[in-house]
mmCIF file of C-alpha atoms and ligand atoms in Angstrom:
data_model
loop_
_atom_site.group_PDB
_atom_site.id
_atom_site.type_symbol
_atom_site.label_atom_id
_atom_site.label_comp_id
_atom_site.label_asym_id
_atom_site.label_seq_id
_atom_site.Cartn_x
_atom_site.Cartn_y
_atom_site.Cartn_z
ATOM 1 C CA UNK A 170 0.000 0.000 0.000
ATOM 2 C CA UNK A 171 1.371 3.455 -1.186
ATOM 3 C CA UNK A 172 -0.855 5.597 0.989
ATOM 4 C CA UNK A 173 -2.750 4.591 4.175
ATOM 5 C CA UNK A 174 -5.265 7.756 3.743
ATOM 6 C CA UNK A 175 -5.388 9.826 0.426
ATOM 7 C CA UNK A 176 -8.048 12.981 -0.053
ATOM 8 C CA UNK A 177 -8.512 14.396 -3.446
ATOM 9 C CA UNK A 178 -10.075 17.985 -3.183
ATOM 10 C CA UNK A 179 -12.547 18.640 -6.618
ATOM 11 C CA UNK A 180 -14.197 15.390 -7.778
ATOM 12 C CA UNK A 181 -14.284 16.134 -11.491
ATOM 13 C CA UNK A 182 -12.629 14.151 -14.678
ATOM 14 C CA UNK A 183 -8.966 13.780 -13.091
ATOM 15 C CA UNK A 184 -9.941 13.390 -9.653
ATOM 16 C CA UNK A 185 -12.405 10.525 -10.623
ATOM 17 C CA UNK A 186 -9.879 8.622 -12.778
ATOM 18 C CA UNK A 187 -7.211 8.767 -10.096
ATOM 19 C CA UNK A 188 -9.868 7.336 -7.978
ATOM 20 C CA UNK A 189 -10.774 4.368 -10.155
ATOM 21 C CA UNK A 190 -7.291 4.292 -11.279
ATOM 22 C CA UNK A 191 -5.604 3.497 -7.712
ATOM 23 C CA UNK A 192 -8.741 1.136 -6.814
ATOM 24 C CA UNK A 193 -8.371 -0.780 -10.034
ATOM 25 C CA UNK A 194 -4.637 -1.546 -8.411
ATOM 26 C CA UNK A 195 -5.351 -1.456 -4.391
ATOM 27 C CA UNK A 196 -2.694 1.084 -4.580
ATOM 28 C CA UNK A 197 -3.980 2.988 -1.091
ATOM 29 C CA UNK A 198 -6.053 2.347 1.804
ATOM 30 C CA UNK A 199 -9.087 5.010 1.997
ATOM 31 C CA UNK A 200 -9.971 7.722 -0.134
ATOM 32 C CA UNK A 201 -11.690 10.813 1.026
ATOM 33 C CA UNK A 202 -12.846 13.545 -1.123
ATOM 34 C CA UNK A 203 -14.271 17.180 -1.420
ATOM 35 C CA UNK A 204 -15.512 18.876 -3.735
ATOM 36 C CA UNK A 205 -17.080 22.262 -3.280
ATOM 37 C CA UNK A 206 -20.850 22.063 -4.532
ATOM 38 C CA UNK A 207 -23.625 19.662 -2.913
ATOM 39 C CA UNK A 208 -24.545 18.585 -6.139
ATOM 40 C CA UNK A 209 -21.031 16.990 -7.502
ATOM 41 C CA UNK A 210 -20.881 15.202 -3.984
ATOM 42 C CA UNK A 211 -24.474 13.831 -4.101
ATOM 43 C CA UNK A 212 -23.458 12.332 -7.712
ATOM 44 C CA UNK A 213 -19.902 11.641 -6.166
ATOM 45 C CA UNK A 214 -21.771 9.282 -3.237
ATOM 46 C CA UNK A 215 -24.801 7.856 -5.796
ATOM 47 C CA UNK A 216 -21.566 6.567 -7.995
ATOM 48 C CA UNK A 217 -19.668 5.160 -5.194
ATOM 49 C CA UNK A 218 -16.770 7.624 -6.044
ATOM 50 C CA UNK A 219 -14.164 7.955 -3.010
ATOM 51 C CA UNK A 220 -14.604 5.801 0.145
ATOM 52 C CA UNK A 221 -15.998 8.984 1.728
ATOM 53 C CA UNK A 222 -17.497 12.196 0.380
ATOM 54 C CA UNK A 223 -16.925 14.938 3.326
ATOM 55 C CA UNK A 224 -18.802 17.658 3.771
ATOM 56 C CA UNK A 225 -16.178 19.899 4.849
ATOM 57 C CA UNK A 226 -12.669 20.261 2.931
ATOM 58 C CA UNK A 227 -11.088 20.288 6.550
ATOM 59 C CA UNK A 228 -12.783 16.387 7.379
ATOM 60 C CA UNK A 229 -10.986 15.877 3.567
ATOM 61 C CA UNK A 230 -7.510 16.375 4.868
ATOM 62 C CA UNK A 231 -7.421 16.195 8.249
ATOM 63 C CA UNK A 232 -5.044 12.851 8.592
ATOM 64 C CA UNK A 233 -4.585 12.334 4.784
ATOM 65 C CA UNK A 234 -1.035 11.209 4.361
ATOM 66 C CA UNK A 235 -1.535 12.432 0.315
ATOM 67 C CA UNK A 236 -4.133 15.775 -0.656
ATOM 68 C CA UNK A 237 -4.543 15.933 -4.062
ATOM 69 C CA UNK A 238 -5.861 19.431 -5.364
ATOM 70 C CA UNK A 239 -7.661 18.709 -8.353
ATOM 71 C CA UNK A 240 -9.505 21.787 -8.733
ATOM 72 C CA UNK A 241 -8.742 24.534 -12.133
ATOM 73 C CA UNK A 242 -5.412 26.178 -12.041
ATOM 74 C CA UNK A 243 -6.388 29.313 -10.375
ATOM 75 C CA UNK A 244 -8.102 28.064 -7.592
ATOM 76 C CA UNK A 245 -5.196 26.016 -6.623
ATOM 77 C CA UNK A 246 -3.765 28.828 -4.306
ATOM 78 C CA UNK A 247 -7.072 29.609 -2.537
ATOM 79 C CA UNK A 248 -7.894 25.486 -1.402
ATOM 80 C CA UNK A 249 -3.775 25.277 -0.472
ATOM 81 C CA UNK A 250 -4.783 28.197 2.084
ATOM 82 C CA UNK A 251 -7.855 26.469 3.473
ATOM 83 C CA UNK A 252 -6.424 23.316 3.860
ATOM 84 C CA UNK A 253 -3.105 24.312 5.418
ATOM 85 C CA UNK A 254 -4.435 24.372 9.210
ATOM 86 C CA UNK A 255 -5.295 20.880 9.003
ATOM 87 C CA UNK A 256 -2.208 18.894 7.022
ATOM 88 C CA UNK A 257 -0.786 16.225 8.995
ATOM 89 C CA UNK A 258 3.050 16.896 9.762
ATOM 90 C CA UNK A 259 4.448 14.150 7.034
ATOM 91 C CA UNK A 260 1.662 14.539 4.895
ATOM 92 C CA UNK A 261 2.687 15.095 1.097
ATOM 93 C CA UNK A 262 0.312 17.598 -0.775
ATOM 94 C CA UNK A 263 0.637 17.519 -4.534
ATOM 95 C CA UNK A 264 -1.603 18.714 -7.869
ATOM 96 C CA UNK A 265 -2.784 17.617 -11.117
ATOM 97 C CA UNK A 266 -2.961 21.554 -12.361
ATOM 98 C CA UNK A 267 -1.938 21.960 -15.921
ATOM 99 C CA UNK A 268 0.661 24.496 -15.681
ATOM 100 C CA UNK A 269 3.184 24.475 -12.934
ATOM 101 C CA UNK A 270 5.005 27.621 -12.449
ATOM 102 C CA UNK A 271 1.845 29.411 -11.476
ATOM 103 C CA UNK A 272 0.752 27.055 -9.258
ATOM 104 C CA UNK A 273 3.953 26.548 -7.231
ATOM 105 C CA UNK A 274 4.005 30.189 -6.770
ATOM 106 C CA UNK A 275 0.141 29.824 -5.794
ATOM 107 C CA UNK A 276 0.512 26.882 -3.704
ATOM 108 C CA UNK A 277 4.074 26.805 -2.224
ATOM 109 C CA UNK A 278 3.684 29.616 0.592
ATOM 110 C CA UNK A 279 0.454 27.890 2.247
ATOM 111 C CA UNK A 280 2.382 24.262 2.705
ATOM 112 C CA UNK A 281 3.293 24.287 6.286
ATOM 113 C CA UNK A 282 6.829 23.406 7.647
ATOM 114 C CA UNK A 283 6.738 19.421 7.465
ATOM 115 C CA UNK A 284 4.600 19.207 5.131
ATOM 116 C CA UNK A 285 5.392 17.816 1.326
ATOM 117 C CA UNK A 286 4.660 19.989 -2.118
ATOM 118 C CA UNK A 287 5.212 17.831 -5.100
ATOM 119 C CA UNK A 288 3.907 19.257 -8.088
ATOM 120 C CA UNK A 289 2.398 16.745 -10.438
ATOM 121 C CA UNK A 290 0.688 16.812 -14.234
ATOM 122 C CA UNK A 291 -0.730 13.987 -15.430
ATOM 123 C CA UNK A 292 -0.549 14.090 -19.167
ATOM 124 C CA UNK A 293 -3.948 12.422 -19.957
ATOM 125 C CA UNK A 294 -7.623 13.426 -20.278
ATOM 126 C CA UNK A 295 -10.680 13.716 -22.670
ATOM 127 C CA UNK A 296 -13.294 16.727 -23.607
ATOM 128 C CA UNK A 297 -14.936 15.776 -20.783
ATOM 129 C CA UNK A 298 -15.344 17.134 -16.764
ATOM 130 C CA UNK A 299 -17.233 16.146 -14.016
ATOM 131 C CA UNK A 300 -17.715 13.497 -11.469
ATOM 132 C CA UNK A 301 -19.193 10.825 -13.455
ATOM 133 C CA UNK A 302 -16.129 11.221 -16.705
ATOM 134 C CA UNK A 303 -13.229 9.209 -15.160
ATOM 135 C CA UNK A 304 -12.224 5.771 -15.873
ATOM 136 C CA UNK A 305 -9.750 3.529 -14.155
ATOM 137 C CA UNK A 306 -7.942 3.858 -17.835
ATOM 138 C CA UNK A 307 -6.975 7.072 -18.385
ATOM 139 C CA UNK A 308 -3.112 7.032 -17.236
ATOM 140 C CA UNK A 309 -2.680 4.058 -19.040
ATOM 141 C CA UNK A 310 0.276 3.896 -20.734
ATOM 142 C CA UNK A 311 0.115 8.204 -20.573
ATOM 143 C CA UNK A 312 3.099 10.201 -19.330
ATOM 144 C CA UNK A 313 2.925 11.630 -15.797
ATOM 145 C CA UNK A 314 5.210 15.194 -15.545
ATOM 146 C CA UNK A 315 6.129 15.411 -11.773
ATOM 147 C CA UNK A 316 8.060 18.595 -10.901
ATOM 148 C CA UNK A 317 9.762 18.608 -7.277
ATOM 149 C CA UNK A 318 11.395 21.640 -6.208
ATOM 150 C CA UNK A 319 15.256 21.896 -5.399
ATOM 151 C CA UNK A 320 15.520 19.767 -2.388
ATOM 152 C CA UNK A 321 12.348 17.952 -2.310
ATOM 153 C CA UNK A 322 12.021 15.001 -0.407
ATOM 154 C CA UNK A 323 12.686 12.171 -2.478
ATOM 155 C CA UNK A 324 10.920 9.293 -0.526
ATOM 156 C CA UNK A 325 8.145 11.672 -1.159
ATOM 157 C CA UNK A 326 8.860 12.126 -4.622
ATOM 158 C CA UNK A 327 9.561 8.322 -4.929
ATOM 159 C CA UNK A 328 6.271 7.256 -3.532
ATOM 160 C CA UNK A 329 4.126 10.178 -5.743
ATOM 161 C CA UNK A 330 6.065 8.571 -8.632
ATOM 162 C CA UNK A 331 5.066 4.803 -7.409
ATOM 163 C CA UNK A 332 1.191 5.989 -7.253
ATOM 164 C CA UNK A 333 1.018 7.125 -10.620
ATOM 165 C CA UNK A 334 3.197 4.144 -12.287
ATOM 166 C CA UNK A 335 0.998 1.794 -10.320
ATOM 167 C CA UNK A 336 -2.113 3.931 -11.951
ATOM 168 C CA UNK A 337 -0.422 2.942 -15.075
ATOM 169 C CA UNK A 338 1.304 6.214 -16.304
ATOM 170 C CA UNK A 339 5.125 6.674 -17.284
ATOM 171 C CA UNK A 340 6.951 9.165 -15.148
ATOM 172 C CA UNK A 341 9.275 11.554 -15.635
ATOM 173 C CA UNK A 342 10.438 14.943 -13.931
ATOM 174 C CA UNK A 343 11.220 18.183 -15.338
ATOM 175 C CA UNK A 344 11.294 21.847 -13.849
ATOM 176 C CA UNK A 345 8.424 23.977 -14.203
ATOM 177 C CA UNK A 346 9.762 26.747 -16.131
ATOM 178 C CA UNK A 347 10.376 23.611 -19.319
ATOM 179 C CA UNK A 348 7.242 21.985 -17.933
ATOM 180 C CA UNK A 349 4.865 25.097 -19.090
ATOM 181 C CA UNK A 350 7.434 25.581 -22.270
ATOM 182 C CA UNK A 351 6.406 22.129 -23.613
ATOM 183 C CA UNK A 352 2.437 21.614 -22.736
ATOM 184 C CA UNK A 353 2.306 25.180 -24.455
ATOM 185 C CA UNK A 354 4.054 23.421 -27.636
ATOM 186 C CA UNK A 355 1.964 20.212 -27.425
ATOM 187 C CA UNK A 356 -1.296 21.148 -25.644
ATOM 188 C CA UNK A 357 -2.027 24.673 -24.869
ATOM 189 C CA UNK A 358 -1.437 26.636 -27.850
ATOM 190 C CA UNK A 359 -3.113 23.678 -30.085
ATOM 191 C CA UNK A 360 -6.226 23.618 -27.516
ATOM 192 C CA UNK A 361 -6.603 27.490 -28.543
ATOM 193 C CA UNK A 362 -6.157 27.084 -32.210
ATOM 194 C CA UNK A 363 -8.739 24.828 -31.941
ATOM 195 C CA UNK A 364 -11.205 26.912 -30.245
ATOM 196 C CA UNK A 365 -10.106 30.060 -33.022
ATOM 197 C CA UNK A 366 -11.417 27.132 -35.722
ATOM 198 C CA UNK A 367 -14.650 26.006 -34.696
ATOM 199 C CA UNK A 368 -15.211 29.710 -33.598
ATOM 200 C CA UNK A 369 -14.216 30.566 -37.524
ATOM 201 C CA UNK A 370 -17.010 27.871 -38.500
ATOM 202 C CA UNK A 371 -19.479 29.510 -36.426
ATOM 203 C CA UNK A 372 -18.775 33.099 -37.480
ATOM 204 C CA UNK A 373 -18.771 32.192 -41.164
ATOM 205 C CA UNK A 374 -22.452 33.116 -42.722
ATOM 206 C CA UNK A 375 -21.952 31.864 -46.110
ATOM 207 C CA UNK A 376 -21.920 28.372 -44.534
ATOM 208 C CA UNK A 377 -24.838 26.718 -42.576
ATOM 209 C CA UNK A 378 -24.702 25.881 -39.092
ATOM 210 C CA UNK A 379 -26.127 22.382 -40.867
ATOM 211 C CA UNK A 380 -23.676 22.280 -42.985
ATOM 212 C CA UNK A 381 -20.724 23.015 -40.478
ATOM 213 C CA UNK A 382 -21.989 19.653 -38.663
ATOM 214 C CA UNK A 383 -23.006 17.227 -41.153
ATOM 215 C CA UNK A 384 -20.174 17.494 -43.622
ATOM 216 C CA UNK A 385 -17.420 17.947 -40.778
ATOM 217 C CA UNK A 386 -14.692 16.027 -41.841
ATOM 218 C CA UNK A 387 -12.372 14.501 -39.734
ATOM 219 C CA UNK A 388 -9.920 18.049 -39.515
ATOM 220 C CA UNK A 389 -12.936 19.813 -38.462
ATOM 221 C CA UNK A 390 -14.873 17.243 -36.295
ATOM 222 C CA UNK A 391 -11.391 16.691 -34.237
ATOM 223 C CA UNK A 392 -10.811 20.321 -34.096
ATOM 224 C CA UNK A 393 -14.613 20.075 -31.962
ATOM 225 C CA UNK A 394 -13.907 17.592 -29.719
ATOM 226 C CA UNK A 395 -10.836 19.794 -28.456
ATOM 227 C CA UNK A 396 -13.087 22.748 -28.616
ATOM 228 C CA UNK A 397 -15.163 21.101 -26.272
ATOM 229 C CA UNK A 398 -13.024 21.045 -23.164
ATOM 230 C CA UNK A 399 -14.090 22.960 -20.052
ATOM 231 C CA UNK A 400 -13.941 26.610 -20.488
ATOM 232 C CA UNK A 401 -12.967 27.206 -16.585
ATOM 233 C CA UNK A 402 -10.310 25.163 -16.959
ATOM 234 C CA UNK A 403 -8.959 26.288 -20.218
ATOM 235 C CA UNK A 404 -9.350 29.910 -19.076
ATOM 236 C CA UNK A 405 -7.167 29.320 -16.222
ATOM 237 C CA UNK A 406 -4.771 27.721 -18.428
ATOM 238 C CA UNK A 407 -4.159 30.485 -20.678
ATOM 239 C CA UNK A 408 -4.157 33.140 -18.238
ATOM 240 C CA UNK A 409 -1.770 31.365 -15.837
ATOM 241 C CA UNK A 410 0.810 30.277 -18.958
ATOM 242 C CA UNK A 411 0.459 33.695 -20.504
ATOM 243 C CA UNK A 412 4.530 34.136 -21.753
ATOM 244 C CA UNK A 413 5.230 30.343 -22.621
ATOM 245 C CA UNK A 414 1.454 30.496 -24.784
ATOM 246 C CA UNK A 415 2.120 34.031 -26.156
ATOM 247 C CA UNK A 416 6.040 32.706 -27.044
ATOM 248 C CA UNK A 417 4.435 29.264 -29.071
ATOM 249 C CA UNK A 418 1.596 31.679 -30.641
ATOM 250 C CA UNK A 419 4.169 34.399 -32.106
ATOM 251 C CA UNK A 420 5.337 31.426 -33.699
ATOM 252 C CA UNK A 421 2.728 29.788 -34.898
ATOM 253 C CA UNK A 422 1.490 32.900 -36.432
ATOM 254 C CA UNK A 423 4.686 33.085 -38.273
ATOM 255 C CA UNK A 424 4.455 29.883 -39.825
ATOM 256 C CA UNK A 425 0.632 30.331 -41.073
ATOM 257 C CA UNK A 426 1.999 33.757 -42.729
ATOM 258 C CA UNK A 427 4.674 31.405 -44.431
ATOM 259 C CA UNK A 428 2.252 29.221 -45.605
ATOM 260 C CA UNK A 429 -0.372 31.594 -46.510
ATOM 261 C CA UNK A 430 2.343 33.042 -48.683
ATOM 262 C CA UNK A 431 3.303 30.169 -50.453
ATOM 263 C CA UNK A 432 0.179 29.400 -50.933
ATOM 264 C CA UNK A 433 -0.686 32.764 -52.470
ATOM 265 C CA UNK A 434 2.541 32.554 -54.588
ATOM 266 C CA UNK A 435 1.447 28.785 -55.853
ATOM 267 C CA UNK A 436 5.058 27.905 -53.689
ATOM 268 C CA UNK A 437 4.279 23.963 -54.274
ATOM 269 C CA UNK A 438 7.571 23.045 -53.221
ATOM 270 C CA UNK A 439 7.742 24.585 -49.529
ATOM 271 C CA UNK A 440 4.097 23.395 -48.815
ATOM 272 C CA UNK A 441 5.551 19.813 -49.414
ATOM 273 C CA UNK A 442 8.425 20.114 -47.583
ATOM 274 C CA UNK A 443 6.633 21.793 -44.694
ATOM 275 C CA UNK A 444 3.579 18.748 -44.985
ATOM 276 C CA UNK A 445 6.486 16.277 -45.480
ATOM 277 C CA UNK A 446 8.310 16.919 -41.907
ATOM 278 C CA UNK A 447 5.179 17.656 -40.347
ATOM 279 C CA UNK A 448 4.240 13.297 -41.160
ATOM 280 C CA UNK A 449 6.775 12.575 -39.698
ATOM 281 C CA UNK A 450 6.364 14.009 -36.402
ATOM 282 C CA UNK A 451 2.904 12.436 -36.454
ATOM 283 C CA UNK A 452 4.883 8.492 -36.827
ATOM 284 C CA UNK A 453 7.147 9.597 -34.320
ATOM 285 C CA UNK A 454 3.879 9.830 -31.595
ATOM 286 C CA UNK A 455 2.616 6.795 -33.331
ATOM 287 C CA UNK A 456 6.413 4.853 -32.265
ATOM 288 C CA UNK A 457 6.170 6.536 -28.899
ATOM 289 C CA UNK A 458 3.006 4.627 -27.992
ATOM 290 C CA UNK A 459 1.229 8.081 -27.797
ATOM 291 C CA UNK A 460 -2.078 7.297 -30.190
ATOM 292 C CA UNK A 461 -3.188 5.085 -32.970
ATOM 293 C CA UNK A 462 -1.739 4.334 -36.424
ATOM 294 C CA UNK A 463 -5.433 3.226 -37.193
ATOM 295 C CA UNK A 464 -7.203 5.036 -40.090
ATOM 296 C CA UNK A 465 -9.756 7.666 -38.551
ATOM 297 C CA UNK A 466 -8.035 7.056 -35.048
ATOM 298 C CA UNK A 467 -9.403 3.706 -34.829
ATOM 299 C CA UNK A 468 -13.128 5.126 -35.171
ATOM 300 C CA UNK A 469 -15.395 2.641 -36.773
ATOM 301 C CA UNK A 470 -17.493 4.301 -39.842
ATOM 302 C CA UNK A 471 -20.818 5.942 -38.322
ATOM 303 C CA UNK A 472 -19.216 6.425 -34.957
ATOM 304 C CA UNK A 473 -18.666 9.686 -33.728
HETATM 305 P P1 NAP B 670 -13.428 19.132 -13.803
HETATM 306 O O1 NAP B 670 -13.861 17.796 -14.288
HETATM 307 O O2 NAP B 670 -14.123 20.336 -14.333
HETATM 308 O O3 NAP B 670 -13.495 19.162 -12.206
HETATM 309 C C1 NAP B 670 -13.074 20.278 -11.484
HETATM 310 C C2 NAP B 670 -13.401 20.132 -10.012
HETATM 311 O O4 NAP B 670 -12.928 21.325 -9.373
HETATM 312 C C3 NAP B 670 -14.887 20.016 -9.713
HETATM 313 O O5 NAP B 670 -15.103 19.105 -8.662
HETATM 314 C C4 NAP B 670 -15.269 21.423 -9.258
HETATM 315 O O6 NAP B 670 -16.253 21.453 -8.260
HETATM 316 C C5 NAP B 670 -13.979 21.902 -8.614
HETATM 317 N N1 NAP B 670 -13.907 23.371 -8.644
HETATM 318 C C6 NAP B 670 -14.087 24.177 -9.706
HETATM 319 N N2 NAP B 670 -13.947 25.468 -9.351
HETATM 320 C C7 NAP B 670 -13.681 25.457 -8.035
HETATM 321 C C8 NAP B 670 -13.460 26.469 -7.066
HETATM 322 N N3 NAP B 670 -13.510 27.769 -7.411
HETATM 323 N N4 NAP B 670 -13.200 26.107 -5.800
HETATM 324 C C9 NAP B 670 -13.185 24.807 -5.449
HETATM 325 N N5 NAP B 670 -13.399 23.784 -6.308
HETATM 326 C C10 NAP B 670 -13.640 24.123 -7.578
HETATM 327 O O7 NAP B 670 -11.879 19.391 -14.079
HETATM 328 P P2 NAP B 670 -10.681 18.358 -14.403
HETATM 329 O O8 NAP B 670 -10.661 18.123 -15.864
HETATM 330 O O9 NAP B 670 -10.693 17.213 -13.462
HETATM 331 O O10 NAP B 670 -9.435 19.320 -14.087
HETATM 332 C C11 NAP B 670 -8.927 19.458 -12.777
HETATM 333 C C12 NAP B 670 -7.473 19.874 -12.863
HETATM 334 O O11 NAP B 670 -6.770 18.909 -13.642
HETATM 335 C C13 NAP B 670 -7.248 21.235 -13.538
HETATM 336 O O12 NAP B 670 -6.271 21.946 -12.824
HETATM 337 C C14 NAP B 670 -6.723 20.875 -14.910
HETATM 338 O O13 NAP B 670 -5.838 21.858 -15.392
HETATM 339 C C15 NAP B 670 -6.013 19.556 -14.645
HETATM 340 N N6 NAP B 670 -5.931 18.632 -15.782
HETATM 341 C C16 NAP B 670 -7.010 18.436 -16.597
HETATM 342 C C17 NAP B 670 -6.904 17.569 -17.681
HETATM 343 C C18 NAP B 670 -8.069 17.340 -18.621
HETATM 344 O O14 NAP B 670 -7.854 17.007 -19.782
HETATM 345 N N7 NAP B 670 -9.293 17.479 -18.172
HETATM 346 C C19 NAP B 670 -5.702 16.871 -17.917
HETATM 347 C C20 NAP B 670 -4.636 17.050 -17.030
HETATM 348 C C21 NAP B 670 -4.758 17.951 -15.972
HETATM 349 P P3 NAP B 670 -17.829 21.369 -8.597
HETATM 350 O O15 NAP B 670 -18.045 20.064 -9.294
HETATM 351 O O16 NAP B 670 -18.440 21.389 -7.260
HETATM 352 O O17 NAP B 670 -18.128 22.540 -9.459
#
C-alpha cells in the first residue's frame, strides 16, 4: 500500500480517474474527497466515487497522508490556504494543475513546515469534466510530468512517482519553467487554435450551421472535440501560462503567414516540404506509444 489515507479535493474528470485508477490496483487504503458544490458530492456518493465524500474540505484532509488538489489552475492557491491548518506533519500535498510555475508560486507559501509539495501533471484526459467522466484507464500507458522543487524530499517524490506508475502512467520529472514551455508546444497553444477554428465555423455566414456539422470532416470534427473542453479550466490555463502560450503563438502565427504566402505565390515546393516533416512528427507519436496508427483514429465508420 502506497498511501494509508489519500483525499482528493474537486471530484471532477482527473480526480475521478485517479480514484478508479488506484482502486483498479489497491494502490492505497481510503480515499476521502471534497468537492465544493452539494450537487457533484451527491453524484460523487450515488456513484460510489471515493470511500468517503466529506462535507467539509477540513474532514478531507485532516489525517490524509496524500491531498490531491484537483480543482482549475487558479483556484489552486485559494484550497492550499484552506487546507493548510489541518495537514498532517508528514503529509505530502501535490496537484494535477496543468501548468506548474503558477501554481507553485500559488501553492508553495500555504504548505506548512513538514509538510510535502510535489507538483504533479498527469498528461492524460478527454473533452470531458465532471464526477461521473473518469475511468480507471486514463493514465494508461500516458506520461505523468512530476516537478519537485530543489531539495524535495525524495521518498516523497519516490512514492508520488510509485502511485502514478501503479495507476499505469510513465513518469518523468522536469522543472516547471520547461514543464509550461512544452504543454504550451503540445497542448495549450493547439487547444486554442482549436477553439479560433470552430469559432471561424461559427462566425462564417456563407456556410450553414447544418452544414458546419453534417459534412465535418475529420480536420474539423477533431478540431470540436478539443473545442469542447471545459472553459474554466482552459481559461485558467491560458491566463496562468500567458509568456510560454504568447512565445508558441508568435510562432505559430509566423508559420501560417509562411504558408499563406506560399500558398498565395502557388510555392508547391515549400508546402511539401513543410507537410512532409510535419508526417513525420505524427509516426514519431505513433512509435512513442502516444495514439493510434489506425485510419480515422481507430473510429469505426458511423461512430462519432
Ligand atoms: P473538472 O472535471 O471540471 O473538475 C473540477 C473540479 O474542481 C470540480 O469538482 C469542481 O467542483 C472543482 N472546482 C471548480 N472550481 C472550483 C473552485 N472555485 N473552488 C473549489 N473547487 C472548484 O476538471 P478536471 O478536468 O478534473 O481538471 C482538474 C485539474 O486537472 C485542472 O487543474 C486541470 O488543469 C487539470 N488537468 C485536466 C486535464 C483534462 O484534460 N481534463 C488533464 C490534465 C490535468 P464542482 O463540481 O463542485 O463545481
Amino acid at each position: 500500500m502506497i498511501y494509508e489515507r489519500v483525499a482528493l479535493i474537486g471530484l471532477g474528470h482527473i480526480a475521478s480517474s485517479m480514484f478508479w485508477g488506484m482502486k483498479r490496483a489497491d494502490l492505497v487504503g481510503e480515499v476521502y474527497g471534497f468537492a465544493r458544490s452539494a450537487e457533484t458530492r451527491q453524484t460523487a456518493r450515488d456513484i460510489g466515487l471515493c470511500d468517503r465524500v466529506c462535507n467539509t474540505i477540513e474532514e478531507a484532509v485532516t489525517d490524509a497522508d496524500l491531498v490531491v488538489l484537483c480543482v482549475p489552475v487558479g483556484v489552486m492557491g485559494d484550497v492550499a490556504e484552506q487546507i493548510a491548518p489541518h495537514l498532517k506533519a508528514g503529509a505530502t500535498v501535490t496537484d494535477v494543475g496543468s501548468v506548474k510555475r503558477a501554481v507553485i508560486d500559488a501553492v508553495g507559501p500555504h504548505i506548512p513546515k513538514g509538510v510535502h509539495f510535489v507538483p504533479a501533471h498527469p498528461l492524460a484526459g478527454t473533452e470531458h469534466s465532471g464526477p461521473t467522466s473518469g475511468f480507471a484507464e486514463l493514465f494508461d500507458g500516458r506520461w505523468c510530468l512530476i516537478v519537485p522543487s530543489d531539495g524535495a524530499d525524495e521518498a516523497a517524490v519516490a512514492k508520488l512517482r510509485a502511485l502514478w506508475e501503479g495507476m499505469g502512467s510513465k513518469v518523468n520529472t522536469m522543472d516547471a519553467e520547461h514543464h509550461d514551455l512544452v504543454l504550451a508546444v503540445t497542448s495549450h497553444a493547439p487547444h486554442l487554435i482549436a477553439y479560433t477554428m470552430v469559432g471561424v465555423a461559427d462566425d462564417l455566414q456563407r456556410v450553414s450551421d447544418s452544414e458546419v456539422i453534417n459534412y465535418s470532416a475529420t480536420g474539423f470534427r477533431d478540431f470540436t472535440r478539443i473545442a469542447a473542453s471545459d472553459p474554466t479550466m482552459w481559461r485558467d490555463v491560458f491566463l496562468t501560462n500567458k509568456e510560454a502560450t504568447l512565445e508558441i503563438l508568435g510562432r505559430f502565427t509566423e508559420e501560417l503567414f509562411a504558408l499563406q504566402r506560399a500558398i498565395r505565390t502557388g510555392d508547391g515546393d515549400h508546402l511539401h516540404d513543410y507537410f512532409t516533416r510535419t508526417r513525420a512528427i505524427r509516426r514519431g507519436i505513433i512509435e512513442a506509444g502516444q495514439d493510434t496508427d489506425a485510419p480515422n483514429f481507430g473510429r469505426t465508420a458511423g461512430r462519432k
